[in-house]
Amino acid sequence: VKPEEPQQAKPVHLNVLGPVTLYVQGNPEPVGGGLRDEVREFLALLAAHPTGLIADDIARSLRLSDNPDHVARDLKNLRRAVRRVLRAATGWSRAEFIQMHGELHKLHPSMVETDLAAFTQALHEAATTTHTPQRLSALRRAVEHYHGPFAHGGDYPWSDSVRASLASKAADAVAALAHHAEHTGTRQDADDALALLEKAITLSPTHELLYQHAIRLHQAAGRHDTARHTFTLLERNLKELGLEPDPATRALLTTRTRS
């Protein structure tokens, strides 16, 4: 049985896995569509550092002025932009959505929740439990939260390493679910894993391990033409980078053909 989708527990929900998007309780539509890109980058940066960042680190990441007075002014304007949009959207006319302790800035933990925090928590649960059903459930929840690359569409130099790390973690979670489906899962597990693999391959088109799992699952189900098509897709995506599939991946098809 699939777990029910968790309800939004805090006044504001910030999505950063995919485009940076804001939601408020009671409204299924995103808010803050007119926010400037630098404000979205500011929110994404704070989401990536839930314990907070000091003003100097924020200024460096956001490429603000070296002048301390200008930094203080720019950060004040960024906080004001967030506050204006979220107060209007939530109706909380005195709420502060960015918490400050001296120079430390962070998203207010009682006002703002993020999909990144939920993704990270699910992966932590999967890594720390020895109960297989609980581990698989946590992995599925993590994958459900990963809707796309971190801060997708934003050209933020500081985000490249964050984006790559999160993409790798999401792909690893899908691979773990596929591994279970291959070895001990049911037919339904295999079908669910293939759906996740298809999504993950779209988001990480050169992650070869994902293709290997997909090829084996298709072969186990007797879909050999689909398995070959999956390999062809991998070849095409790698060729764009001047690369070729690993011999181990090619051997999956060779072995099946000989048998």
C-alpha positions in Angstrom: 0.0 0.0 0.0 1.4 3.3 -1.0 1.7 5.9 1.8 -0.6 8.8 1.6 0.9 12.1 0.5 1.8 14.2 3.5 -0.2 17.3 4.1 1.5 20.7 4.1 2.3 21.2 7.8 3.6 24.7 7.8 2.3 28.0 6.3 4.8 28.0 3.5 6.1 25.2 1.3 9.2 25.9 -0.8 10.0 23.6 -3.7 13.6 23.6 -4.9 13.8 20.2 -6.5 12.8 21.4 -9.9 12.0 25.1 -10.4 12.1 27.3 -7.3 8.4 27.5 -6.4 6.4 28.7 -3.4 3.1 27.4 -2.1 1.0 28.5 0.9 -1.5 26.5 3.0 -5.0 26.5 1.5 -3.9 27.4 -2.0 -3.0 24.7 -4.5 -1.6 27.3 -6.9 2.0 28.6 -6.6 2.5 32.1 -5.3 5.2 34.7 -6.0 5.3 34.3 -9.7 6.6 37.8 -10.1 9.6 37.3 -7.8 12.9 38.5 -9.3 15.4 35.8 -10.1 17.8 37.0 -7.4 15.1 36.5 -4.8 14.5 32.9 -6.0 18.2 32.3 -5.8 18.3 33.7 -2.3 15.5 31.2 -1.3 17.2 28.3 -3.0 20.5 29.1 -1.2 18.8 29.2 2.2 17.0 25.9 1.4 20.3 24.3 0.6 21.7 25.4 4.0 18.9 24.7 6.5 21.1 25.5 9.5 21.7 29.0 8.0 24.4 31.1 6.4 26.1 34.3 7.6 25.8 37.5 5.5 29.3 37.3 4.1 28.7 33.7 2.7 25.4 34.8 1.2 26.9 37.8 -0.4 29.7 35.7 -1.9 27.3 33.1 -3.3 24.9 35.6 -4.7 27.8 37.7 -6.1 26.8 40.8 -4.2 29.0 43.9 -3.7 32.1 43.7 -1.5 31.0 46.9 0.3 29.5 45.9 3.7 27.0 48.7 3.6 25.8 47.6 0.1 25.6 44.0 1.3 23.5 44.9 4.3 21.2 47.0 2.0 20.9 44.2 -0.6 20.1 41.5 1.9 17.5 43.7 3.5 15.9 44.2 0.1 15.9 40.4 -0.5 14.3 39.7 2.9 11.7 42.4 2.2 10.8 40.9 -1.1 10.2 37.5 0.4 8.3 39.0 3.3 6.0 41.1 1.1 5.0 38.2 -1.1 4.5 35.7 1.7 2.6 38.0 4.1 0.2 38.9 1.3 -0.2 35.2 0.3 -0.6 33.8 3.8 -2.5 36.7 5.4 0.1 36.6 8.2 0.7 40.3 8.3 3.4 40.3 11.0 5.2 37.0 10.1 8.9 36.7 9.5 9.8 33.9 7.1 13.5 34.4 7.2 15.0 34.1 10.7 18.0 36.1 11.7 20.4 35.6 14.6 23.0 38.3 14.2 24.4 37.8 10.8 23.0 34.3 10.4 20.1 34.0 8.0 17.9 30.9 7.6 14.4 29.9 6.6 12.2 30.2 9.7 11.8 26.5 10.8 8.2 26.9 12.1 7.0 28.9 9.0 8.7 27.3 6.0 9.1 23.7 4.9 11.0 22.5 1.9 10.9 19.5 -0.4 14.7 19.3 -0.1 14.4 18.8 3.7 11.8 16.1 3.2 14.0 14.4 0.5 17.0 14.5 2.8 15.0 13.2 5.8 13.6 10.3 3.7 17.1 9.3 2.6 18.3 9.5 6.2 15.5 7.1 7.3 16.4 4.7 4.5 20.1 4.7 5.5 19.5 4.2 9.2 16.8 1.5 9.2 17.4 -2.3 9.0 13.8 -3.0 8.4 13.4 -3.7 4.6 9.8 -2.5 4.1 10.5 0.7 6.0 13.7 1.2 4.0 11.9 0.8 0.7 9.1 3.1 1.8 11.6 5.8 2.7 13.3 5.4 -0.7 10.0 5.8 -2.5 9.2 8.9 -0.5 12.6 10.4 -1.4 12.1 9.7 -5.1 8.6 11.2 -5.0 10.1 14.5 -3.7 12.7 14.6 -6.5 10.8 16.4 -9.3 13.9 17.7 -11.1 17.3 19.1 -10.8 17.9 21.5 -7.9 16.8 25.0 -8.7 16.1 24.0 -12.2 16.3 26.8 -14.7 18.4 29.0 -12.5 22.0 29.8 -13.6 23.5 29.9 -10.1 27.3 29.1 -10.1 27.2 28.0 -6.4 24.4 25.5 -7.1 26.3 23.2 -9.6 27.8 21.0 -6.9 24.5 20.9 -5.0 22.6 20.0 -8.1 25.0 17.2 -9.0 25.0 15.7 -5.5 21.2 15.6 -5.2 20.8 14.1 -8.7 23.2 11.4 -7.8 21.4 10.6 -4.5 18.1 10.5 -6.3 19.5 8.1 -9.0 21.0 5.9 -6.3 17.6 5.7 -4.5 15.9 4.6 -7.8 18.7 2.1 -8.4 18.2 0.6 -4.9 14.5 0.2 -5.6 15.3 -1.4 -8.9 17.8 -3.8 -7.3 15.1 -4.9 -4.9 12.6 -5.4 -7.7 15.2 -7.5 -9.7 16.1 -9.9 -6.8 13.3 -10.2 -4.4 10.4 -8.1 -5.6 7.0 -8.9 -7.2 5.9 -8.2 -10.8 4.3 -5.1 -9.4 7.6 -4.1 -7.8 9.3 -4.5 -11.2 6.6 -2.4 -13.0 6.9 0.3 -10.4 10.7 0.3 -10.6 10.6 0.6 -14.4 8.4 3.6 -14.1 10.8 5.2 -11.7 13.7 4.3 -13.9 12.1 5.9 -16.9 11.7 9.1 -14.9 15.2 9.0 -13.5 16.8 8.3 -16.9 14.9 11.4 -18.2 16.5 13.5 -15.5 19.9 11.8 -15.6 20.2 10.6 -19.2 23.9 9.4 -18.9 23.6 7.5 -15.6 24.5 4.1 -16.9 23.6 2.1 -13.8 19.9 3.1 -14.3 20.0 1.7 -17.9 21.5 -1.6 -16.7 18.6 -2.1 -14.2 16.0 -1.2 -16.8 17.5 -3.6 -19.4 17.5 -6.5 -16.9 14.0 -5.8 -15.8 12.7 -5.6 -19.3 14.5 -8.8 -20.2 13.1 -10.6 -17.2 9.6 -9.6 -18.4 10.3 -10.9 -21.9 10.4 -7.4 -23.4 13.7 -7.9 -25.3 12.9 -5.3 -28.0 12.3 -2.7 -25.3 15.6 -3.7 -23.6 17.5 -3.1 -26.9 15.7 0.2 -27.4 16.9 1.2 -23.8 20.5 0.3 -24.8 20.2 2.3 -28.0 18.9 5.3 -26.0 22.0 5.0 -23.7 24.3 4.8 -26.8 22.8 8.0 -28.2 23.0 10.0 -25.0 26.6 9.0 -24.3 27.6 9.6 -27.9 26.7 13.3 -27.4 29.5 13.4 -24.8 31.9 11.4 -27.0 31.5 8.3 -24.8 30.4 4.7 -25.3 28.5 2.3 -23.1 30.5 0.2 -20.7 31.2 -3.3 -21.9 29.3 -4.7 -19.0 26.1 -2.9 -20.2 26.6 -4.2 -23.8 27.2 -7.7 -22.4 23.7 -7.7 -21.0 22.3 -7.8 -24.5 25.0 -10.1 -25.9 24.4 -12.7 -23.2 20.7 -12.6 -23.7 21.0 -12.9 -27.5 23.3 -15.9 -27.3 21.1 -17.7 -24.8 
